[in-house]
Amino acid sequence: MLALGVFSIITTEIGIVGVLPELADRADVSISQAGLLVSVFALVVAVSGPFGVLAASRFNRKTVLLLTMAIFALANIVYAFSESFPVLVVFRIVPALLHPIYFAVALTAATALAQPGKEAGAAARVFTGVTVGFAFGVPAMAFLASSASVPVAFCIAALVNVLAFIGIALWVPTMPSEQHLSYGRQVQILRRPQLWLQLTVVTLVFAAMFSTYSYFADYLGGVSGISSLTIGALLMLFGLVMVAGNFAFAQLIKRGLLATLLWFLGGYLLLYLVMYAVAPSAWAMSLLVIPWSLLHSGGLLLGQSLIARESTDAPTFGNSLFVSSSNIGITLGSALGALQIAIAGTRSLVFVGVCAVLLALLTVGVSRTIRRRDTARQPAGRR
């Protein structure tokens, strides 16, 4: 049920991209103005996340989850029928405020309910909602809008929100607030250098991932010459492989977080170099979608695990920091990707990802050096 809620949020957040022209016509604004409906959502998520989670930590987690689903359902109804652009913008801002709260609370709830040693698997099941949202929810929104109408597409999205609301109400147990943790105690984790280093790693990882993924269709179509119909099928394949990859990475992280992170970064470095070499070949790029999607699936779990390790005494606030840093990375990667395309063309896009990966590896090295130094300074009995 938590994963269904995540699925409905992702569908609402990203699905609007496929219907922007229709919304622009209905609200009588230009397509560039309508683009604000996309950018404002991501910006609000990135900026508001930690503060919203701190405010929500005083309330029962189940109540917070239910409220989020209700607000998203209402927002989808507004998207379905409103002709006022300011109203549409407001109802992008309000659910965006709740987006990181839901993710942080859902991840905390899932790992708290998991058996000891199976926390990564519980987080993977929640993250399945993200991958299924990208694989099916977003294409389904575009299909429903084109085959039926925009109101029908958003009404069905609202129905999914309602189903998640009912499921959470029935099957997610009541989880008391974190009143024993004051705001000050939660914010204190920000004084830890290791936390900031891990947040930097997460930001760079997501910048590396989305510097190229954000331009998936443009890269495969413009550079590799793959048809739009095939690109649609490859996008769906990408999402399907990510679902399996989620659970594979959960097992790898359970065996060793640092080793998995290093293999992940090394894999992306190799992938991007190979992509640049074979980019003109449609067949080669189509085959590369499989390892690309497998690697892509690891970013969510690795990022959440890195932050969770440094915020065990304030887990919900830590998860909110993960949501914010990952969204900052997505925004940064997309912006730098656009700049790289303007300067050197689409094929060179992968070098933004290569630079981000190298910086992430450097940050991991700095983190390990500081951790070893701090461990060496501790008395033997405290190690």
Short mmCIF file of C-alpha atoms in Angstrom, two decimals:
data_model
loop_
_atom_site.label_atom_id
_atom_site.label_comp_id
_atom_site.label_asym_id
_atom_site.label_seq_id
_atom_site.Cartn_x
_atom_site.Cartn_y
_atom_site.Cartn_z
CA MET A 1 0.00 0.00 0.00
CA LEU A 2 2.90 2.36 0.72
CA ALA A 3 4.34 1.51 -2.70
CA LEU A 4 0.95 2.16 -4.33
CA GLY A 5 0.98 5.59 -2.72
CA VAL A 6 4.46 6.24 -4.12
CA PHE A 7 3.27 5.05 -7.54
CA SER A 8 0.37 7.50 -7.45
CA ILE A 9 2.65 10.37 -6.43
CA ILE A 10 5.16 9.69 -9.21
CA THR A 11 2.34 9.39 -11.75
CA THR A 12 0.94 12.74 -10.63
CA GLU A 13 4.35 14.44 -10.52
CA ILE A 14 5.78 13.26 -13.84
CA GLY A 15 2.60 12.34 -15.74
CA ILE A 16 1.74 16.00 -16.23
CA VAL A 17 4.67 16.30 -18.66
CA GLY A 18 2.78 14.34 -21.33
CA VAL A 19 -0.30 16.58 -21.17
CA LEU A 20 1.30 20.03 -20.87
CA PRO A 21 0.11 21.21 -24.33
CA GLU A 22 -3.52 20.39 -23.46
CA LEU A 23 -3.26 22.12 -20.07
CA ALA A 24 -1.62 25.16 -21.69
CA ASP A 25 -4.45 25.44 -24.23
CA ARG A 26 -7.13 25.04 -21.59
CA ALA A 27 -5.56 27.64 -19.27
CA ASP A 28 -4.75 29.96 -22.22
CA VAL A 29 -1.00 30.20 -21.51
CA SER A 30 2.10 29.46 -23.60
CA ILE A 31 3.83 26.10 -23.39
CA SER A 32 6.85 27.78 -21.76
CA GLN A 33 4.58 29.23 -19.05
CA ALA A 34 2.94 25.82 -18.60
CA GLY A 35 6.42 24.40 -18.00
CA LEU A 36 6.24 26.12 -14.62
CA LEU A 37 3.89 23.32 -13.56
CA VAL A 38 6.83 20.91 -13.87
CA SER A 39 9.70 23.02 -12.55
CA VAL A 40 7.87 24.47 -9.55
CA PHE A 41 7.03 20.97 -8.29
CA ALA A 42 10.67 19.80 -8.32
CA LEU A 43 11.90 23.06 -6.78
CA VAL A 44 9.39 22.94 -3.91
CA VAL A 45 10.25 19.29 -3.20
CA ALA A 46 13.98 20.04 -3.08
CA VAL A 47 13.70 23.13 -0.87
CA SER A 48 10.86 22.27 1.50
CA GLY A 49 11.54 18.60 2.27
CA PRO A 50 13.50 18.72 5.54
CA PHE A 51 11.40 21.55 7.00
CA GLY A 52 8.13 19.83 6.13
CA VAL A 53 9.28 16.57 7.66
CA LEU A 54 10.32 18.33 10.86
CA ALA A 55 6.86 19.89 11.11
CA ALA A 56 5.14 16.56 10.34
CA SER A 57 7.21 14.62 12.89
CA ARG A 58 4.80 15.76 15.62
CA PHE A 59 1.91 13.88 14.04
CA ASN A 60 0.98 10.21 13.75
CA ARG A 61 2.75 8.82 10.69
CA LYS A 62 -0.37 7.06 9.44
CA THR A 63 -2.31 10.33 9.61
CA VAL A 64 0.40 12.07 7.57
CA LEU A 65 0.29 9.32 4.91
CA LEU A 66 -3.50 9.52 4.66
CA LEU A 67 -3.51 13.32 4.43
CA THR A 68 -0.96 13.20 1.61
CA MET A 69 -3.07 10.78 -0.43
CA ALA A 70 -6.17 12.93 0.11
CA ILE A 71 -4.37 16.10 -1.06
CA PHE A 72 -2.96 14.37 -4.15
CA ALA A 73 -6.43 13.06 -5.05
CA LEU A 74 -7.84 16.59 -4.73
CA ALA A 75 -4.99 18.00 -6.83
CA ASN A 76 -5.66 15.51 -9.62
CA ILE A 77 -9.33 16.54 -9.67
CA VAL A 78 -8.24 20.17 -9.97
CA TYR A 79 -5.89 19.29 -12.87
CA ALA A 80 -8.76 17.48 -14.52
CA PHE A 81 -11.20 20.38 -14.59
CA SER A 82 -9.65 23.77 -13.66
CA GLU A 83 -9.12 26.35 -16.42
CA SER A 84 -7.27 28.80 -14.14
CA PHE A 85 -3.49 28.71 -14.46
CA PRO A 86 -2.86 30.27 -11.01
CA VAL A 87 -5.09 27.60 -9.46
CA LEU A 88 -3.14 24.88 -11.29
CA VAL A 89 0.16 26.33 -9.99
CA VAL A 90 -1.17 26.43 -6.42
CA PHE A 91 -2.22 22.79 -6.67
CA ARG A 92 1.26 21.89 -7.90
CA ILE A 93 2.85 23.64 -4.91
CA VAL A 94 0.60 22.14 -2.19
CA PRO A 95 1.13 18.45 -3.08
CA ALA A 96 4.83 19.15 -3.72
CA LEU A 97 5.10 20.23 -0.08
CA LEU A 98 3.73 16.84 0.97
CA HIS A 99 5.71 14.76 -1.57
CA PRO A 100 8.98 14.55 0.44
CA ILE A 101 7.03 14.08 3.67
CA TYR A 102 5.25 11.02 2.25
CA PHE A 103 8.48 9.51 0.94
CA ALA A 104 10.37 10.09 4.19
CA VAL A 105 7.54 8.76 6.38
CA ALA A 106 6.81 5.79 4.09
CA LEU A 107 10.47 4.74 4.05
CA THR A 108 10.73 5.09 7.82
CA ALA A 109 7.50 3.13 8.33
CA ALA A 110 8.55 0.35 5.96
CA THR A 111 11.98 -0.13 7.52
CA ALA A 112 10.52 0.07 11.05
CA LEU A 113 8.03 -2.68 10.22
CA ALA A 114 10.66 -4.89 8.56
CA GLN A 115 12.36 -7.74 10.36
CA PRO A 116 15.93 -7.03 11.54
CA GLY A 117 18.38 -7.27 8.66
CA LYS A 118 15.66 -6.86 6.02
CA GLU A 119 15.35 -3.07 6.07
CA ALA A 120 16.86 -2.66 2.58
CA GLY A 121 14.32 -5.10 1.15
CA ALA A 122 11.48 -3.13 2.75
CA ALA A 123 12.82 0.11 1.27
CA ALA A 124 13.14 -1.64 -2.11
CA ARG A 125 9.46 -2.57 -2.03
CA VAL A 126 8.52 1.05 -1.39
CA PHE A 127 10.84 2.22 -4.19
CA THR A 128 9.11 -0.23 -6.54
CA GLY A 129 6.35 2.37 -6.65
CA VAL A 130 8.82 4.79 -8.25
CA THR A 131 9.95 2.39 -10.97
CA VAL A 132 6.44 1.14 -11.76
CA GLY A 133 5.31 4.77 -11.84
CA PHE A 134 7.93 5.59 -14.46
CA ALA A 135 7.33 2.35 -16.38
CA PHE A 136 3.53 2.34 -16.43
CA GLY A 137 2.01 5.33 -14.66
CA VAL A 138 3.55 8.07 -16.78
CA PRO A 139 2.95 6.34 -20.17
CA ALA A 140 -0.59 5.44 -19.03
CA MET A 141 -1.35 9.11 -18.30
CA ALA A 142 -0.25 10.11 -21.81
CA PHE A 143 -2.21 7.23 -23.36
CA LEU A 144 -5.40 8.01 -21.46
CA ALA A 145 -5.14 11.71 -22.29
CA SER A 146 -4.74 11.01 -26.01
CA SER A 147 -7.23 8.13 -26.32
CA ALA A 148 -9.90 9.50 -23.96
CA SER A 149 -9.29 12.98 -22.52
CA VAL A 150 -7.15 14.88 -20.04
CA PRO A 151 -9.95 14.93 -17.41
CA VAL A 152 -10.29 11.14 -17.67
CA ALA A 153 -6.53 10.68 -17.22
CA PHE A 154 -6.40 12.82 -14.08
CA CYS A 155 -9.61 11.34 -12.65
CA ILE A 156 -8.10 7.85 -12.92
CA ALA A 157 -4.92 9.17 -11.25
CA ALA A 158 -7.14 10.50 -8.44
CA LEU A 159 -8.77 7.07 -8.19
CA VAL A 160 -5.34 5.49 -7.61
CA ASN A 161 -4.75 8.03 -4.82
CA VAL A 162 -8.08 7.01 -3.27
CA LEU A 163 -7.21 3.29 -3.51
CA ALA A 164 -3.89 3.95 -1.77
CA PHE A 165 -5.73 5.97 0.88
CA ILE A 166 -8.11 3.07 1.55
CA GLY A 167 -5.27 0.53 1.62
CA ILE A 168 -3.19 2.59 4.05
CA ALA A 169 -6.25 3.15 6.26
CA LEU A 170 -6.94 -0.60 6.37
CA TRP A 171 -3.51 -2.20 6.52
CA VAL A 172 -0.83 0.23 7.66
CA PRO A 173 -0.70 0.18 11.48
CA THR A 174 -0.99 3.33 13.54
CA MET A 175 2.49 4.72 14.15
CA PRO A 176 2.84 7.31 16.93
CA SER A 177 4.58 10.63 16.33
CA GLU A 178 8.25 11.17 17.09
CA GLN A 179 7.50 13.61 19.91
CA HIS A 180 10.34 12.18 21.93
CA LEU A 181 12.64 13.72 19.31
CA SER A 182 12.66 17.52 19.54
CA TYR A 183 13.28 19.59 16.44
CA GLY A 184 16.66 20.53 17.89
CA ARG A 185 17.73 16.93 18.37
CA GLN A 186 16.74 16.05 14.82
CA VAL A 187 18.49 19.06 13.31
CA GLN A 188 21.64 18.22 15.30
CA ILE A 189 22.48 15.50 12.80
CA LEU A 190 23.34 18.32 10.38
CA ARG A 191 26.44 18.98 12.51
CA ARG A 192 27.98 15.71 11.34
CA PRO A 193 30.60 16.09 8.56
CA GLN A 194 29.98 12.51 7.40
CA LEU A 195 26.30 13.28 6.80
CA TRP A 196 27.20 16.23 4.58
CA LEU A 197 29.68 14.10 2.67
CA GLN A 198 27.02 11.44 2.06
CA LEU A 199 24.51 14.11 0.98
CA THR A 200 27.13 15.34 -1.50
CA VAL A 201 27.61 11.79 -2.81
CA VAL A 202 23.83 11.37 -3.24
CA THR A 203 23.54 14.71 -5.08
CA LEU A 204 26.39 13.75 -7.43
CA VAL A 205 24.98 10.25 -8.00
CA PHE A 206 21.62 11.63 -9.05
CA ALA A 207 23.25 14.33 -11.17
CA ALA A 208 25.20 11.57 -12.94
CA MET A 209 22.06 9.49 -13.44
CA PHE A 210 19.72 12.22 -14.67
CA SER A 211 22.18 14.25 -16.74
CA THR A 212 21.61 11.64 -19.44
CA TYR A 213 18.35 9.93 -18.46
CA SER A 214 16.51 13.28 -18.60
CA TYR A 215 17.28 13.33 -22.34
CA PHE A 216 16.63 9.64 -22.97
CA ALA A 217 14.37 10.20 -25.98
CA ASP A 218 16.57 12.92 -27.49
CA TYR A 219 19.73 10.79 -27.14
CA LEU A 220 18.24 7.60 -28.57
CA GLY A 221 16.31 9.41 -31.28
CA GLY A 222 18.66 12.22 -32.26
CA VAL A 223 22.00 10.40 -31.90
CA SER A 224 21.16 6.72 -32.41
CA GLY A 225 18.32 7.21 -34.91
CA ILE A 226 15.83 5.04 -32.99
CA SER A 227 12.18 5.59 -33.88
CA SER A 228 9.80 7.23 -31.40
CA LEU A 229 7.71 4.05 -31.21
CA THR A 230 10.78 1.98 -30.28
CA ILE A 231 11.87 4.61 -27.76
CA GLY A 232 8.48 4.28 -26.04
CA ALA A 233 8.98 0.52 -25.82
CA LEU A 234 12.54 0.97 -24.51
CA LEU A 235 11.28 3.37 -21.84
CA MET A 236 8.86 0.72 -20.66
CA LEU A 237 11.64 -1.90 -20.73
CA PHE A 238 13.78 0.51 -18.71
CA GLY A 239 11.13 0.66 -16.00
CA LEU A 240 10.54 -3.10 -15.96
CA VAL A 241 14.24 -3.88 -15.55
CA MET A 242 14.42 -1.26 -12.77
CA VAL A 243 11.78 -3.17 -10.80
CA ALA A 244 13.99 -6.28 -10.80
CA GLY A 245 17.10 -4.18 -10.22
CA ASN A 246 15.61 -2.70 -7.05
CA PHE A 247 15.52 -6.09 -5.37
CA ALA A 248 18.93 -7.11 -6.74
CA PHE A 249 20.51 -3.99 -5.25
CA ALA A 250 18.75 -4.62 -1.94
CA GLN A 251 20.59 -7.94 -1.67
CA LEU A 252 23.92 -6.41 -2.73
CA ILE A 253 23.61 -3.58 -0.19
CA LYS A 254 22.84 -6.12 2.51
CA ARG A 255 26.19 -7.78 1.76
CA GLY A 256 28.18 -4.55 1.65
CA LEU A 257 27.11 -0.92 1.16
CA LEU A 258 30.49 0.56 0.27
CA ALA A 259 31.41 -2.22 -2.15
CA THR A 260 28.03 -1.90 -3.89
CA LEU A 261 28.44 1.88 -4.15
CA LEU A 262 31.89 1.55 -5.72
CA TRP A 263 30.71 -1.08 -8.21
CA PHE A 264 27.73 1.16 -9.03
CA LEU A 265 29.91 4.21 -9.71
CA GLY A 266 32.44 2.16 -11.68
CA GLY A 267 29.60 0.63 -13.69
CA TYR A 268 28.22 4.05 -14.60
CA LEU A 269 31.67 5.26 -15.63
CA LEU A 270 32.09 2.29 -17.97
CA LEU A 271 28.50 2.54 -19.24
CA TYR A 272 28.83 6.18 -20.26
CA LEU A 273 32.14 5.62 -22.05
CA VAL A 274 30.64 2.69 -23.97
CA MET A 275 27.52 4.74 -24.75
CA TYR A 276 29.62 7.49 -26.29
CA ALA A 277 31.54 4.97 -28.39
CA VAL A 278 28.50 3.12 -29.78
CA ALA A 279 25.99 6.02 -29.79
CA PRO A 280 25.45 6.07 -33.60
CA SER A 281 24.38 2.39 -33.56
CA ALA A 282 20.66 1.90 -32.90
CA TRP A 283 21.09 -1.79 -32.10
CA ALA A 284 23.97 -1.25 -29.69
CA MET A 285 22.16 1.53 -27.85
CA SER A 286 18.98 -0.54 -27.63
CA LEU A 287 20.94 -3.36 -25.99
CA LEU A 288 22.66 -0.94 -23.61
CA VAL A 289 19.26 0.06 -22.22
CA ILE A 290 19.28 -3.16 -20.13
CA PRO A 291 22.53 -2.56 -18.18
CA TRP A 292 21.69 1.17 -18.06
CA SER A 293 18.34 0.50 -16.38
CA LEU A 294 19.89 -2.04 -14.00
CA LEU A 295 22.43 0.52 -12.81
CA HIS A 296 19.81 3.28 -12.67
CA SER A 297 17.70 1.22 -10.28
CA GLY A 298 20.50 1.22 -7.71
CA GLY A 299 20.61 4.98 -7.19
CA LEU A 300 17.49 5.20 -5.02
CA LEU A 301 18.42 2.43 -2.61
CA LEU A 302 22.10 3.37 -2.41
CA GLY A 303 21.29 7.00 -1.72
CA GLN A 304 18.71 6.19 0.94
CA SER A 305 21.04 3.65 2.59
CA LEU A 306 23.96 6.11 2.70
CA ILE A 307 21.87 8.77 4.46
CA ALA A 308 20.11 6.26 6.73
CA ARG A 309 23.49 5.04 8.01
CA GLU A 310 24.34 8.56 9.20
CA SER A 311 20.90 9.43 10.65
CA THR A 312 19.83 6.41 12.70
CA ASP A 313 18.75 8.65 15.60
CA ALA A 314 16.52 10.83 13.37
CA PRO A 315 15.48 8.46 10.55
CA THR A 316 12.50 10.38 9.16
CA PHE A 317 14.43 13.66 9.02
CA GLY A 318 17.32 11.76 7.42
CA ASN A 319 15.02 10.36 4.75
CA SER A 320 13.78 13.87 4.01
CA LEU A 321 17.37 14.98 3.48
CA PHE A 322 17.77 12.10 1.02
CA VAL A 323 14.66 13.22 -0.91
CA SER A 324 15.92 16.82 -1.05
CA SER A 325 19.50 15.97 -2.05
CA SER A 326 18.33 13.55 -4.75
CA ASN A 327 15.97 16.18 -6.20
CA ILE A 328 18.77 18.76 -6.15
CA GLY A 329 20.90 16.23 -8.02
CA ILE A 330 18.15 15.65 -10.58
CA THR A 331 17.75 19.40 -11.12
CA LEU A 332 21.51 19.92 -11.36
CA GLY A 333 22.04 17.00 -13.73
CA SER A 334 19.20 18.08 -16.03
CA ALA A 335 20.42 21.70 -16.12
CA LEU A 336 24.05 20.75 -16.81
CA GLY A 337 22.87 18.26 -19.43
CA ALA A 338 20.94 20.99 -21.22
CA LEU A 339 24.01 23.24 -21.13
CA GLN A 340 26.24 20.45 -22.48
CA ILE A 341 23.82 19.81 -25.37
CA ALA A 342 23.84 23.51 -26.24
CA ILE A 343 27.64 23.68 -26.17
CA ALA A 344 28.79 20.37 -27.70
CA GLY A 345 25.72 18.44 -28.90
CA THR A 346 23.64 15.58 -27.54
CA ARG A 347 26.22 12.81 -28.03
CA SER A 348 28.61 14.51 -25.60
CA LEU A 349 25.95 14.47 -22.88
CA VAL A 350 27.48 11.44 -21.19
CA PHE A 351 30.57 13.44 -20.16
CA VAL A 352 28.48 15.41 -17.67
CA GLY A 353 27.68 12.06 -16.04
CA VAL A 354 31.33 10.99 -16.20
CA CYS A 355 32.42 14.15 -14.36
CA ALA A 356 29.70 13.69 -11.73
CA VAL A 357 30.76 10.06 -11.17
CA LEU A 358 34.42 11.04 -10.77
CA LEU A 359 33.48 13.73 -8.24
CA ALA A 360 31.33 11.18 -6.38
CA LEU A 361 34.27 8.76 -6.23
CA LEU A 362 36.49 11.57 -4.93
CA THR A 363 33.92 12.41 -2.22
CA VAL A 364 33.68 8.74 -1.22
CA GLY A 365 37.47 8.67 -0.90
CA VAL A 366 37.46 11.77 1.31
CA SER A 367 34.69 10.26 3.45
CA ARG A 368 36.61 7.01 3.92
CA THR A 369 39.81 8.86 4.84
CA ILE A 370 38.04 10.97 7.49
CA ARG A 371 36.23 7.92 8.86
CA ARG A 372 39.50 5.97 9.21
CA ARG A 373 41.17 8.94 10.90
CA ASP A 374 38.30 9.36 13.37
CA THR A 375 38.29 5.63 14.14
CA ALA A 376 42.04 5.66 14.76
CA ARG A 377 41.65 8.52 17.24
CA GLN A 378 39.01 6.72 19.31
CA PRO A 379 40.13 4.75 22.42
CA ALA A 380 40.29 1.02 21.72
CA GLY A 381 37.28 0.31 23.94
CA ARG A 382 35.01 2.65 22.00
CA ARG A 383 35.77 1.36 18.48
#
